[in-house]
Each structure stands twice: as structure tokens, then as C-alpha cells.
mmCIF file of C-alpha atoms and ligand atoms in Angstrom:
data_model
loop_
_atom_site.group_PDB
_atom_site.id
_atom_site.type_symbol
_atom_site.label_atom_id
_atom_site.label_comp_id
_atom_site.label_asym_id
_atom_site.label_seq_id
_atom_site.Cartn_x
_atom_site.Cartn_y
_atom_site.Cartn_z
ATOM 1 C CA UNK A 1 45.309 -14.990 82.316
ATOM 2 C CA UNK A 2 43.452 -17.532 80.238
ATOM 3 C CA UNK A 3 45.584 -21.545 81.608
ATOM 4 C CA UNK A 4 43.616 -23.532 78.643
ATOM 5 C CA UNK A 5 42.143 -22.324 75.938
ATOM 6 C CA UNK A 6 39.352 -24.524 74.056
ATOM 7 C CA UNK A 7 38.216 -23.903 70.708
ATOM 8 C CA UNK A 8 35.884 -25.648 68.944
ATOM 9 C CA UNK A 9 32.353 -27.385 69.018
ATOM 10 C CA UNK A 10 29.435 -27.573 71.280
ATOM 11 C CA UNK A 11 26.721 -30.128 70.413
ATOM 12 C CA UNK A 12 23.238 -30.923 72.485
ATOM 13 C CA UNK A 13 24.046 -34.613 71.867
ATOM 14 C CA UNK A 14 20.744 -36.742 71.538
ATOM 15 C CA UNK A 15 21.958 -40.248 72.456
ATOM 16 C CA UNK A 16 20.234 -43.737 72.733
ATOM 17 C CA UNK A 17 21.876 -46.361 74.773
ATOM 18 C CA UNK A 18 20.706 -50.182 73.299
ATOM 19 C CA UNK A 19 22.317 -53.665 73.561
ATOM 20 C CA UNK A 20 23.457 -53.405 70.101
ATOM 21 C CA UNK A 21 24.382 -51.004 67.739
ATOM 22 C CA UNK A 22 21.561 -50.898 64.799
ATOM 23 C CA UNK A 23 22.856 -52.578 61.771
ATOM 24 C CA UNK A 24 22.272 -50.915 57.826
ATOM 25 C CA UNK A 25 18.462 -51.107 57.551
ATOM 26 C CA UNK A 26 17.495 -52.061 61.298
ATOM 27 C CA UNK A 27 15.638 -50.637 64.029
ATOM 28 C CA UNK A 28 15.911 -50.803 67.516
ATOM 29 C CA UNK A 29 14.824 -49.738 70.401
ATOM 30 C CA UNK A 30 16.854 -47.409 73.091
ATOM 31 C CA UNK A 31 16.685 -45.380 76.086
ATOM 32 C CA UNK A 32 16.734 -41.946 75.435
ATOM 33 C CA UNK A 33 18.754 -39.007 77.265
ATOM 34 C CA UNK A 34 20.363 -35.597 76.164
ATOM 35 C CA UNK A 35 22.617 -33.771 77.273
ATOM 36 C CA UNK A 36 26.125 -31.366 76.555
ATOM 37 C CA UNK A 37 28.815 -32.312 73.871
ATOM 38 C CA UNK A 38 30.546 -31.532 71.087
ATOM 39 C CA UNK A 39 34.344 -32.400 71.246
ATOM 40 C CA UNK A 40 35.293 -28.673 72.421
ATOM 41 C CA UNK A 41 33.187 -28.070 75.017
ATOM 42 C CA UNK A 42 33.731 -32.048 76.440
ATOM 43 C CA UNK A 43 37.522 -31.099 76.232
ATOM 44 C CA UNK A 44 37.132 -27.797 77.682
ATOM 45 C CA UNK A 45 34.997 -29.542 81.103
ATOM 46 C CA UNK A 46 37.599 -31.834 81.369
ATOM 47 C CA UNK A 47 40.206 -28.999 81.289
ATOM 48 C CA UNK A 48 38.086 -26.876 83.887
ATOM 49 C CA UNK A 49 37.317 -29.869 86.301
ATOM 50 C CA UNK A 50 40.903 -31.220 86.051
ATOM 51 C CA UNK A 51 41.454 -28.098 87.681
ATOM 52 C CA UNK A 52 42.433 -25.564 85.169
ATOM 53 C CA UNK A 53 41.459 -21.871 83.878
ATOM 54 C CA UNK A 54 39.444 -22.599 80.806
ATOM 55 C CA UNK A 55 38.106 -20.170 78.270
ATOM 56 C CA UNK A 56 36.003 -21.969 75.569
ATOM 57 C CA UNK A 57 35.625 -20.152 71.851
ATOM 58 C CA UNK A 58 32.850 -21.996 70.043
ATOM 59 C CA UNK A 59 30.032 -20.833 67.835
ATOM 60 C CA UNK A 60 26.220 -20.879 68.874
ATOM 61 C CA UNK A 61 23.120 -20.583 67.472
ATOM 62 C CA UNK A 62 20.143 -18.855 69.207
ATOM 63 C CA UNK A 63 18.241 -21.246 71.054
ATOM 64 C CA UNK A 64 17.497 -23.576 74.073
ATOM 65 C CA UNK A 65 21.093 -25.029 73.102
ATOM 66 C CA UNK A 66 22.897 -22.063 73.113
ATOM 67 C CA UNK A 67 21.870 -21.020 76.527
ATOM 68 C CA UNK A 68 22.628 -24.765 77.683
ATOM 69 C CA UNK A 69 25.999 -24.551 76.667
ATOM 70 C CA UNK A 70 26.284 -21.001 79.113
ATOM 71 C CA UNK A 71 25.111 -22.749 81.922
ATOM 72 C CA UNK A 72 27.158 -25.214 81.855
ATOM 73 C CA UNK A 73 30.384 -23.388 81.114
ATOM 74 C CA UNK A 74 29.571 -21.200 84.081
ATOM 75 C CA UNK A 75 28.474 -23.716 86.390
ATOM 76 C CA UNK A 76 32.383 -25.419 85.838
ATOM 77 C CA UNK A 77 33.706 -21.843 85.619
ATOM 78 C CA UNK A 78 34.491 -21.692 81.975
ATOM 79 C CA UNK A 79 34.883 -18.665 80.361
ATOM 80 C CA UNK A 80 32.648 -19.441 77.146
ATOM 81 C CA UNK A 81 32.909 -16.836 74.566
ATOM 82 C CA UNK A 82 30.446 -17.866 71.402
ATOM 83 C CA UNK A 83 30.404 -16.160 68.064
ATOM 84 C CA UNK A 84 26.784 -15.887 67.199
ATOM 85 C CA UNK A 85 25.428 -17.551 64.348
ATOM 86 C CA UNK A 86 22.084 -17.606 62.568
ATOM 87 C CA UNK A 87 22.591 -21.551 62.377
ATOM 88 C CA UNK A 88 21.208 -23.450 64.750
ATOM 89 C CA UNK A 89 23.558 -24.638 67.719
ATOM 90 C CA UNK A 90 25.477 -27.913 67.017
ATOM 91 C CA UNK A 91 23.746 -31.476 67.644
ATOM 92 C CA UNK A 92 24.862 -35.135 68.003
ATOM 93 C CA UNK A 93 22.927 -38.218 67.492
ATOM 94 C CA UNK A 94 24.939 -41.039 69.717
ATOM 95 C CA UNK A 95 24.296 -44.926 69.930
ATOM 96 C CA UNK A 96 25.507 -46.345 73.285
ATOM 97 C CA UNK A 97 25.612 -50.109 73.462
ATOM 98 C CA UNK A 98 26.114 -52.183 76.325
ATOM 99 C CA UNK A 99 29.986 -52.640 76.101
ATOM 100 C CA UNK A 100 30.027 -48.523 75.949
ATOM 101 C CA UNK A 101 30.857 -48.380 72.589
ATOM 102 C CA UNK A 102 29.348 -45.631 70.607
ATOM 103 C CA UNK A 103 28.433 -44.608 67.129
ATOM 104 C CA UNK A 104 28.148 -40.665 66.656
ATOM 105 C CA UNK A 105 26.259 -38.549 63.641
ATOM 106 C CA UNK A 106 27.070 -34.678 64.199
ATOM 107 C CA UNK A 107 25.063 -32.344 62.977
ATOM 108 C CA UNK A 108 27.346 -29.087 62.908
ATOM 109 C CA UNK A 109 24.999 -26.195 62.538
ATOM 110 C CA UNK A 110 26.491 -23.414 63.937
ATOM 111 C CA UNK A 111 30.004 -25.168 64.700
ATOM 112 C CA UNK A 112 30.403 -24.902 60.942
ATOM 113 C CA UNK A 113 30.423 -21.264 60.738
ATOM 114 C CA UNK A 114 33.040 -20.746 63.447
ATOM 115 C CA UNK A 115 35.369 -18.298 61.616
ATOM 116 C CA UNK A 116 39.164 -16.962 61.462
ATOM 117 C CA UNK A 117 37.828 -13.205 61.916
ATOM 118 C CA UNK A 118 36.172 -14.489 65.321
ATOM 119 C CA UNK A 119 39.287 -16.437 66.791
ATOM 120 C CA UNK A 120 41.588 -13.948 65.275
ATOM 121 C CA UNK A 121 40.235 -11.048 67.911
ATOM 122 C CA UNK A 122 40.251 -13.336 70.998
ATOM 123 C CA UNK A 123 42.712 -11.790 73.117
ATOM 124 C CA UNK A 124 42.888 -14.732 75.339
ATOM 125 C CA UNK A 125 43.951 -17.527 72.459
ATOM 126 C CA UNK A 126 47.676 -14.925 72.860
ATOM 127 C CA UNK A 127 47.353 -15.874 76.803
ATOM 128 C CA UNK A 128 46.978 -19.264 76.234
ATOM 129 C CA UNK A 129 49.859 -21.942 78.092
ATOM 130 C CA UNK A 130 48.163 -24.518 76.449
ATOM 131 C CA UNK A 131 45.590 -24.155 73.455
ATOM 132 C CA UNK A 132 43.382 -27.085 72.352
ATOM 133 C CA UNK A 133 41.690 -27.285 69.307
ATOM 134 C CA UNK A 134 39.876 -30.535 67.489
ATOM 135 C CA UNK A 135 38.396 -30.838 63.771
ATOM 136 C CA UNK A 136 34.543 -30.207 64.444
ATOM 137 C CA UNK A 137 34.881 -26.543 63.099
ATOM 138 C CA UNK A 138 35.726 -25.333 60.600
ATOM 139 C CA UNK A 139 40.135 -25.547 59.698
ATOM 140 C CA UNK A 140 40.620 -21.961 58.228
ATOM 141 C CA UNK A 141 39.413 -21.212 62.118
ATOM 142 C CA UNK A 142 41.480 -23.751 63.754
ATOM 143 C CA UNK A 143 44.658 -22.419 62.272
ATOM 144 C CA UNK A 144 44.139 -19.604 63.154
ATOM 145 C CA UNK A 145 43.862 -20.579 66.763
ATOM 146 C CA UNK A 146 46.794 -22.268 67.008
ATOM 147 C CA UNK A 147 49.113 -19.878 64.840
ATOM 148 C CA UNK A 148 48.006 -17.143 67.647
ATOM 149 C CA UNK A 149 48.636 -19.557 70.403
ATOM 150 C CA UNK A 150 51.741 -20.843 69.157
ATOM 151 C CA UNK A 151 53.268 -17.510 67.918
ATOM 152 C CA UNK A 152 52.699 -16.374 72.044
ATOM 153 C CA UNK A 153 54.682 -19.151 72.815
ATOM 154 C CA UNK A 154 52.097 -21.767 74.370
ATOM 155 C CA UNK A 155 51.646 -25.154 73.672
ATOM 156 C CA UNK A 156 49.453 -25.987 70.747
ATOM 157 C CA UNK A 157 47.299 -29.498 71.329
ATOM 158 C CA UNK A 158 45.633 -30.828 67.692
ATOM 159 C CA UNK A 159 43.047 -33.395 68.666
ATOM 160 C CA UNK A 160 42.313 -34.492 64.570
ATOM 161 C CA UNK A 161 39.331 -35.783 65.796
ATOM 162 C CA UNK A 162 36.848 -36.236 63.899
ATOM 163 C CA UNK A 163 39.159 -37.839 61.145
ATOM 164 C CA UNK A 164 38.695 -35.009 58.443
ATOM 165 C CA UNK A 165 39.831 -35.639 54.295
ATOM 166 C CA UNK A 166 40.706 -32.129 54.696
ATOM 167 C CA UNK A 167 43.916 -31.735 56.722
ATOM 168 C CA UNK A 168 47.202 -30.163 55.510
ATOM 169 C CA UNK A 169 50.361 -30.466 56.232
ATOM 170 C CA UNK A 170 50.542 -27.114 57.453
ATOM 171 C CA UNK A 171 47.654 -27.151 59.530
ATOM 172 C CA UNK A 172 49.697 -30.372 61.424
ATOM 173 C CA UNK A 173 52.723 -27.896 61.069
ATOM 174 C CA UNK A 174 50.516 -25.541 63.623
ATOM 175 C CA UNK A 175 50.573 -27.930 66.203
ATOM 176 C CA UNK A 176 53.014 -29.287 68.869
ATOM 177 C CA UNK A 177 51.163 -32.489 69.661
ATOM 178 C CA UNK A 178 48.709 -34.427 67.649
ATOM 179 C CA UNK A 179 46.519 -36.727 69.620
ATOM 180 C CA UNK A 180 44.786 -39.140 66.941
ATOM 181 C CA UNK A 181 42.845 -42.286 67.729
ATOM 182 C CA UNK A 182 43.746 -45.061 65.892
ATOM 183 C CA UNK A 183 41.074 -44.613 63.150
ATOM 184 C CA UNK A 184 41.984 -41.028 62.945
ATOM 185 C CA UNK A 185 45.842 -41.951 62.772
ATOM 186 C CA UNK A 186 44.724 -44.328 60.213
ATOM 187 C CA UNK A 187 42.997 -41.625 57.874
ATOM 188 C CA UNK A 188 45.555 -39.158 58.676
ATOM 189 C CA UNK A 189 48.409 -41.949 57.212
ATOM 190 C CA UNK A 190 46.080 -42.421 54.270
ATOM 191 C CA UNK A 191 45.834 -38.889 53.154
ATOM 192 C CA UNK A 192 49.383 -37.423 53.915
ATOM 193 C CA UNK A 193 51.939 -40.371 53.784
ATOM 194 C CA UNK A 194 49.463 -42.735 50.861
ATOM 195 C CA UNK A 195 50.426 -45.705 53.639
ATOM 196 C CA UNK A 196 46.901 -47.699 53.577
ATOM 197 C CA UNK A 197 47.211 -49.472 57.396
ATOM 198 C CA UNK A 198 43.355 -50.864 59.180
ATOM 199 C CA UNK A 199 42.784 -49.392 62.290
ATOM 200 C CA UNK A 200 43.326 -53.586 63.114
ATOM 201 C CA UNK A 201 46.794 -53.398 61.544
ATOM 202 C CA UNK A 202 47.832 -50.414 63.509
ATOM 203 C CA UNK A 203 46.887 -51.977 66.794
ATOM 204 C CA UNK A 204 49.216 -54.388 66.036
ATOM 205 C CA UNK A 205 52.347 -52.586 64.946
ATOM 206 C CA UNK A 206 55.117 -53.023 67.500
ATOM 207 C CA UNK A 207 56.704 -49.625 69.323
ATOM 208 C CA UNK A 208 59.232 -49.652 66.350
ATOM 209 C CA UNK A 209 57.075 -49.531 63.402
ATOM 210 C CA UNK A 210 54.511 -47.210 64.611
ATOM 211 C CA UNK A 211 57.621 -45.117 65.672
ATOM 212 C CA UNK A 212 58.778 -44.790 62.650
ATOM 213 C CA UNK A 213 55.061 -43.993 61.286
ATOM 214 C CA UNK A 214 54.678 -41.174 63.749
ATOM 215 C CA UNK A 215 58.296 -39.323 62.709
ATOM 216 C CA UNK A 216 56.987 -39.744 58.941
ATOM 217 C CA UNK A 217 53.579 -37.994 59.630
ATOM 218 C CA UNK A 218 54.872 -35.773 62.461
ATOM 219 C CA UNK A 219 58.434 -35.055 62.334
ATOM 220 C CA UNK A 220 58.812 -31.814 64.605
ATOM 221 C CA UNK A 221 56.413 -32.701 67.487
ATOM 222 C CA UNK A 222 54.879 -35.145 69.700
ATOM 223 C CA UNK A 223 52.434 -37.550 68.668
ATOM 224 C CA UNK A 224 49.863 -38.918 71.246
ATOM 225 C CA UNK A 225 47.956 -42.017 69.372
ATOM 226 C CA UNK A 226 45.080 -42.982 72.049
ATOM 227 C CA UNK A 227 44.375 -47.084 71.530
ATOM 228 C CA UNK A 228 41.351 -47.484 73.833
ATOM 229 C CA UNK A 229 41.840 -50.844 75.384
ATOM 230 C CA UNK A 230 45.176 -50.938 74.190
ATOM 231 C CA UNK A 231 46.498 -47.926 75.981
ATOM 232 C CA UNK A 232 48.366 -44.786 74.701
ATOM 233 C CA UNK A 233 51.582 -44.843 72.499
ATOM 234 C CA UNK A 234 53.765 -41.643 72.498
ATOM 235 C CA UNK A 235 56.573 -40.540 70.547
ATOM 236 C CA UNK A 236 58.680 -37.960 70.374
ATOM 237 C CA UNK A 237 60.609 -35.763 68.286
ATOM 238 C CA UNK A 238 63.985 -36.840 69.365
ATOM 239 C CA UNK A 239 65.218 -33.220 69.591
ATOM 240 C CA UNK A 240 62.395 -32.425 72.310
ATOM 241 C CA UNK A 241 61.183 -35.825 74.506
ATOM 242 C CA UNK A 242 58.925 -33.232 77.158
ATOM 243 C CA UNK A 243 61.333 -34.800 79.597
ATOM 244 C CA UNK A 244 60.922 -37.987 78.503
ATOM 245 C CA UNK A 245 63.814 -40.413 78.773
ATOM 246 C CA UNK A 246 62.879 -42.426 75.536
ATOM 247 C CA UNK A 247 61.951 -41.406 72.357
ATOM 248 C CA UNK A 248 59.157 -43.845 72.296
ATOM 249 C CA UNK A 249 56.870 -45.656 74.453
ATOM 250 C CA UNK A 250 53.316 -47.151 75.875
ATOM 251 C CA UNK A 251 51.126 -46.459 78.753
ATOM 252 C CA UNK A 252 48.448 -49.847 79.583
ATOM 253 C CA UNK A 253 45.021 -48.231 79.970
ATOM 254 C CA UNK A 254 43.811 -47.945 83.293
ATOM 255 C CA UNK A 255 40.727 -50.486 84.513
ATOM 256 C CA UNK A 256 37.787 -49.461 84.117
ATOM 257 C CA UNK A 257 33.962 -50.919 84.510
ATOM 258 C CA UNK A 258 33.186 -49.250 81.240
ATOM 259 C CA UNK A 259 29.529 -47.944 80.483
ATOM 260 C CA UNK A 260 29.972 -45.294 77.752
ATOM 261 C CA UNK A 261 33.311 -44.541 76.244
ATOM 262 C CA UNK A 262 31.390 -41.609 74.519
ATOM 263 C CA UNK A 263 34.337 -38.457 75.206
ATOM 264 C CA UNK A 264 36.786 -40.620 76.875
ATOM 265 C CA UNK A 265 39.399 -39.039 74.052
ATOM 266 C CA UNK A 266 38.219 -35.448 74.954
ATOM 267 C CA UNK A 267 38.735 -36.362 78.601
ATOM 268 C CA UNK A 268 42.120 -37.597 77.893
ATOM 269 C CA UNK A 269 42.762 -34.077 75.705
ATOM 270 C CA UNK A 270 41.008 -32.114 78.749
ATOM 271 C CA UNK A 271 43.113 -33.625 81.470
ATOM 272 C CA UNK A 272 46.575 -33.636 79.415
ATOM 273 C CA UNK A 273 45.737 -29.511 78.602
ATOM 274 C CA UNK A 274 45.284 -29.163 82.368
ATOM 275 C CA UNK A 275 48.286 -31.188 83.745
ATOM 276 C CA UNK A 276 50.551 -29.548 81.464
ATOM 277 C CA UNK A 277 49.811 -26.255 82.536
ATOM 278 C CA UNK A 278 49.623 -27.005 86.270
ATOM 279 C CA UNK A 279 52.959 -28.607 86.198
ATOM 280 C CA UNK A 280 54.806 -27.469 82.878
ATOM 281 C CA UNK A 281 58.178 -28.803 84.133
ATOM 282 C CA UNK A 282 57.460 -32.399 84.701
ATOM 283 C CA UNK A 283 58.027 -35.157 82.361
ATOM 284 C CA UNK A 284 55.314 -35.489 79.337
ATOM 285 C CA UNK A 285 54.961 -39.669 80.792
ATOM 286 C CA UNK A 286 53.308 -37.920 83.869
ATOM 287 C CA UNK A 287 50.602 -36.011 81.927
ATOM 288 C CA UNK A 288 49.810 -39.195 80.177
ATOM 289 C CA UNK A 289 49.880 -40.948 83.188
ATOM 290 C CA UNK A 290 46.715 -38.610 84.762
ATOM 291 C CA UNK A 291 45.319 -38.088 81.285
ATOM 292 C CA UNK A 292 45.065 -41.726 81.010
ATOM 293 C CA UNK A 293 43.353 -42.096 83.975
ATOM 294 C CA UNK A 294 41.097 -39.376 83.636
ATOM 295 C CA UNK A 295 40.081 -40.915 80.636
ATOM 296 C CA UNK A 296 39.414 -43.984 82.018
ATOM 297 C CA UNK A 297 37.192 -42.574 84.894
ATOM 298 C CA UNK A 298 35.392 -41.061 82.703
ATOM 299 C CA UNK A 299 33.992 -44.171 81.109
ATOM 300 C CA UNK A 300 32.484 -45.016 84.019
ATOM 301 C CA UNK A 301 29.251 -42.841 83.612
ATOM 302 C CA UNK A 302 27.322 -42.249 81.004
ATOM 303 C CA UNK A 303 27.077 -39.021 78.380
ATOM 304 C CA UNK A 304 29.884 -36.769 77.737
ATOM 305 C CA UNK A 305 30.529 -33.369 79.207
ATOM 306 C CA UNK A 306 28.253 -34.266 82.388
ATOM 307 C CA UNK A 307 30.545 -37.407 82.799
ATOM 308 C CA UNK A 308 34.161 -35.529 83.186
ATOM 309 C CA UNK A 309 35.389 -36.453 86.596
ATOM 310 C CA UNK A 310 36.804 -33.829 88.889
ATOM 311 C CA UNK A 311 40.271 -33.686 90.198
ATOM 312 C CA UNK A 312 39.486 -34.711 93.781
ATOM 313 C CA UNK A 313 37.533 -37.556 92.181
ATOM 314 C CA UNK A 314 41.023 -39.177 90.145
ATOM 315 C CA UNK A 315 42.429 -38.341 93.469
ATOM 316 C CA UNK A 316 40.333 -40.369 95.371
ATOM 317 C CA UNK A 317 40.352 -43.177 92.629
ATOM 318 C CA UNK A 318 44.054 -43.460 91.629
ATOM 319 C CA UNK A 319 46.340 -41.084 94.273
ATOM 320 C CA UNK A 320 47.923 -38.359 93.543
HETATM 321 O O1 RIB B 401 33.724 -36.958 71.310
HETATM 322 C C1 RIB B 401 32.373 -37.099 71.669
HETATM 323 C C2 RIB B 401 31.563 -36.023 71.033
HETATM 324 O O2 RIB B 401 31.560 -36.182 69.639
HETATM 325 C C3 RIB B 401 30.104 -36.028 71.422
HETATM 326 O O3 RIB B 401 29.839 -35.287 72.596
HETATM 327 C C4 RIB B 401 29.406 -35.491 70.182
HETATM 328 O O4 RIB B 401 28.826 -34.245 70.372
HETATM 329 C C5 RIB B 401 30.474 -35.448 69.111
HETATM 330 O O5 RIB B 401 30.946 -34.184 68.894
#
């Protein structure tokens, strides 16, 4: 039986790391590296080396990327099941600069012709205890994950990452718990509750206000907003806290020396997907807790996929 399922994108991300991010009309100058990405397959590592089953539905091209993305899903033991497309497989072009922070272009290629027909015969998706899905591919394919996972009675994780113009309110229906960033809670605020807030103003909203925010845009579930520096704020549906004792509440992030922040919210997605299923009784906090500092670990290398941390690794780092 499939623990996590992953489905979603796989990118060969191209990525420059330089002091400063180019500005409008600059150039600069970078050191070059490639490597595995794409917000699925970064989530679905994490999952695996966290110490979960994985399966991984994505769509590939074929080509040198394609085959990258197989050895790499075996070599963590993830099941990778790939519709085929004639598109070429997914890419990324990522600035790194030297605080970590990144800019990201994503080419989808053949992320964008992931399709309901595909997801809708993976067997797995109904063996799912916890099914993760983010906004690379395309939604009509994404719903359909999570109304299979859902209807088997797992737990359905929406990353709404990228931010996308495109949601619904019954694709955020689908899921149990939404895990914006703050610019993705932002857009998702601006298109479904017309409440214009900077990613800036949001940041500094106390535990009240951005409460109440997160009950307006996500009544029935859990909402997991992911602040970078400033930590993780959850809250709750009051009719189901995860075994929770409050409704609402803040984790600080966990130090880090940073170098590229580039998937630290797929490691955080990864890790939560795997702690849930290895421990589905304990409170939600305690998830978050080894999310968070999963997450945090993993900003300590650089690249994406190659730079999920294994289990024994936030072991060694944090304790158990
Ligand atoms: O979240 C990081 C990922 O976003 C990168 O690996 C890149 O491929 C883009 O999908």
C-alpha cells in the first residue's frame, strides 16, 4: 500500500547562484549547476527520505530528463509512475543569491499535459493515507487526485504553490489542508475573498486577524501558511484541531545557516505528508514541529530535490 502519494511536476531545474538577483534589464554573472525539481517530485523526496512509502504521478517527456527523474525516484525508492507526453519534460530556470533567496521561471512542458484520464486510473491515489498535490499541473488533474484520495478516506494536502489566477472554490473544497506561502495566501485572498493584503501586510497581521482570514478562505479545513523567517501559522477548523489544543497558533522557524531556500516549502509539504502517516494519531503541532525543521535543514545545501535531508539526518540535528 501506497503511505504518500505525490502528484505533480518534475522539472530539470537550470539554476545560477550570484550575489544578487539580476534587476529588469541587467546581466550578471553566476555559477551554473542543474539538477532535479519541480515542486512534486521535491515534495515527493522529501516524503520518501522522511521515511515514507512514496509513489510519484507526474508527466514526462522523452528525453535525458525523463530518465533523470527515474533514477532518482528509484535511487530514494519512489514509485514514479509518468504519463508519457510528446512535450518535452518540465524545466526551471532558478536565481540563487547569496542570502539563499531565489527567483524561479518554470517552463512546464510536459507537466502541462498531466491529465484527469491519467490520475483517474492510478490505483494507488485510492491507497493513499496522505495525498499531496501542488499547482504546477494542470487543476482538472489535480482534482481529480484529491477527489480519489479523499473519497478513500485519506488525507488530502493542497500545496497552492505556484500562486495560480485559476483556483476555485471547489478545487480548495478538495482539500483538507492548504499550505500557502505568504505570497500565495496573498493571491489566493485576492481572487476568492477580493481582500487586497501585501505579502508585507500579512506578515504583520497578529494570530487574530490572520485567524479570522484563514476561516474566511478555508472554513472546513486546516490552513498551514509557511512565513519563511517568520515561522509557520496554523489554524484550524474549530470542529477538527488534528489534536490540537487551540484553534490557532505559531511555530518560530528553526535556525538555520541558510544557502538556498530553493524547495524549503516542498520540504516542509514532504516531511508533514510523511509524519502524518507515520504517526496519524499525534497532535497536528508535532508534524509542524518536524516539518518545520525539515524545512529548515534543508536550506542548508544547495538545489532542491538533491538537498532533502534524510530522517536520521533531522535526527542527528534536532532529536527525535
Ligand atoms: O519549489 C521549488 C521548485 O519550483 C523548483 O525545483 C523548480 O523546479 C520549481 O518547480
Amino acid at each position: 500500500m501506497a503511505e504518500v502519494v505525490v502528484v505533480g511536476s518534475f522539472n530539470v531545474d537550470h539554476v545560477w547562484r550570484c550575489p544578487q538577483l539580476p534587476e529588469p534589464g541587467e546581466t550578471r554573472g553566476g555559477d551554473y549547476s542543474t539538477g532535479p525539481g519541480g515542486k512534486g517530485f521535491n515534495q515527493a523526496t522529501a516524503a520518501a527520505r522522511a521515511g515514507a512509502k512514496t509513489t510519484f504521478f507526474c508527466a514526462l517527456g522523452a528525453d535525458t530528463g525523463a530518465q533523470l527523474a527515474r533514477t532518482l525516484a528509484a535511487a530514494d525508492g519512489i514509485a514514479l509512475h509518468d504519463q508519457c507526453s510528446d512535450a518535452p519534460t518540465g524545466t526551471a530556470g532558478i536565481f540563487v543569491d547569496a542570502q539563499g533567496r531565489n527567483s524561479i521561471v518554470m517552463g512546464a512542458g510536459a507537466n502541462a499535459t498531466l491529465s484527469p484520464g491519467f490520475v483517474g486510473g492510478q490505483r494507488a491515489i485510492a491507497d493513499a493515507q496522505v495525498l499531496l498535490a501542488q499547482l504546477e499541473s494542470p487543476l482538472d488533474a489535480i482534482a481529480c487526485a484529491l477527489t480519489l484520495a479523499r473519497a478513500a478516506g485519506a488525507v488530502a494536502i493542497l500545496n497552492p504553490a505556484p500562486a495560480d489566477a485559476r483556483t476555485t472554490p471547489g478545487l480548495l473544497a478538495l482539500a483538507d489542508i492548504l499550505t500557502p506561502n505568504e505570497s500565495e495566501f496573498v493571491a489566493l485572498l485576492a481572487r476568492h475573498l477580493d481582500t487586497q493584503l501585501g505579502a508585507a501586510a500579512v506578515t504583520g497581521l497578529d494570530d487574530a486577524n490572520l485567524h479570522a482570514l484563514a476561516r474566511r478562505l478555508f472554513s472546513h479545513g486546516t490552513l498551514v501558511l509557511t512565513l519563511g523567517a517568520g515561522g509557520i501559522f496554523v489554524s484550524h477548523a474549530a470542529s477538527n484541531r488534528r489534536g490540537d489544543a487551540a484553534d490557532c497558533y505559531r511555530l518560530a522557524a528553526e535556525p538555520a545557516q541558510v544557502v538556498d531556500t530553493t524547495g524549503a516549502g516542498d520540504a516542509c509539504n514532504g516531511a508533514l505528508a510523511a509524519s502524518l502517516v507515520d504517526r496519524p494519531d499525534a497532535p497536528f503541532a508535532e508534524h509542524l514541529r518536524f516539518a518545520n525543521r525539515y524545512a529548515a535543514l534543508s536550506t542548508e545545501r544547495a538545489g532542491a530535490a538533491i538537498a532533502m535531508p534524510r530522517l536520521a539526518e533531522v535526527v542527528a540535528r534536532f532529536g527525535a
